[in-house]
């Protein structure tokens, strides 16, 4: 009967027919299916089973069904794999070997254990998010981090919102709605993912007054633009680009002098917003939030998950009267942070109170300050493991390379690093085939249980080991052994 119902069976391979496919009920009653029933429930299991049996029927019609396909244990195996894959969470852990430490698409800063513990507690226990333990009355969630933010920045007051884009939007709406904001043409930044100063300004209901030119803006440009409608002078950090050559921009201290007689605030969107001098660890220098306040900024906004190394958040610090106005704005309620953010942020900020230990305790800084020597030793340890896993179709070398800080922090600076470089094929292969082989490998790495993300450049796949910390190295190695290309 099998032969009669399957069209044109080719070759001598044994065939199975549609009538060999078991019924849903029969499979559900198999003794070995019990663990899957217990794990996934009858509804999910039945749906997966029906789908798979449909596929087998289509295979039978096409003459592609073989006896192994209808074997009970093979059926259960396949169901188990499919259900496991379907129940895997969409947000997954991966290895960031891109060489960009604060990678926006890969979730930016990684948080230290102190923050992890605090988040677990906030998730599992009620807390005093808006409850004053002294008075028993209602509290303010910002107060959980305000003191430490003021201590670290020298500001009078502070507030926290969802991210820095929200901080800028809120600040502009609260202080400059229907008024003018003066910004240099050299600072009309676009940050990836549709954050553009002119657009945010419009959405906040403020009117942008552009002054100066792309490369040069002078104090007189600001002075001449001040009118009765001016709400503030604003500076924006050129986070992801550098203007070099014949350039001029106006310092915060000069802006403060210009603004003072008019009673206007000077605001600074600092972007990454570092809290400490990074040059003490051999990293490129960035003006800190404290220095910006000291130079006369009335308000400074910055991100929580860039160089600061905390959770996604937007921090606004500065003059108490201005922060009060910002907190009264209805948008503040819409943009406020959740308890998980505050739980993670406070311990991260507290690490800055002991700067001596920061490079060891703050994950972001630890990754940024890893020495090239240590990274080199690691990539050389991993070289034979990877070469072995890839076989002779790929050539692996351990080479010096450059990491980037990322997330618009210090855009032009590179950190000396080390890692694995994979080139495809041998000298007789064409370039196109090399490209395809590299793409295939890149995909295979992405499909590992814990995906490995590198970058392809100059006909090679680059795996920068900077962000592969010691405690993850064993898992990384083990996975490579299971790599199939
Ligand atoms: C990164 C950045 C932003 C946006 O911050 P998010 O926290 O990503 O919302 C805004 N302004 C500048 C100057 C930045 O560098």
Coordinates of C-alpha atoms in Angstrom, one line a residue, residues 111 115 118-119 122-123 129 141 144-145 160-163 304-305 310-315 335-349:
X111 CA 25.9 45.9 35.9
X115 CA 23.1 46.2 41.5
X118 CA 19.4 45.1 44.7
X119 CA 17.3 44.4 41.7
X122 CA 13.2 45.0 44.5
X123 CA 11.6 42.3 42.4
X129 CA 9.8 53.3 46.6
X141 CA 11.2 58.1 44.4
X144 CA 16.5 57.5 46.8
X145 CA 19.4 58.6 44.6
X160 CA 15.8 60.7 37.2
X161 CA 13.8 59.7 34.1
X162 CA 13.8 56.8 31.7
X163 CA 16.8 57.8 29.6
X304 CA 22.8 56.1 33.2
X305 CA 24.0 53.3 31.0
X310 CA 24.5 51.8 35.4
X311 CA 21.0 50.9 34.2
X312 CA 19.2 52.8 31.4
X313 CA 18.2 56.1 32.9
X314 CA 18.4 59.8 32.2
X315 CA 19.8 62.0 35.0
X335 CA 8.9 59.6 31.8
X336 CA 9.6 58.4 35.4
X337 CA 11.8 55.4 36.1
X338 CA 10.6 52.2 37.6
X339 CA 11.8 50.6 40.9
X340 CA 14.2 48.2 39.1
X341 CA 16.1 51.2 37.6
X342 CA 16.3 52.9 40.9
X343 CA 17.3 49.7 42.7
X344 CA 20.2 49.2 40.2
X345 CA 21.2 52.9 40.0
X346 CA 21.8 53.5 43.7
X347 CA 24.5 50.9 44.3
X348 CA 26.2 51.8 41.1
X349 CA 26.4 55.5 42.2

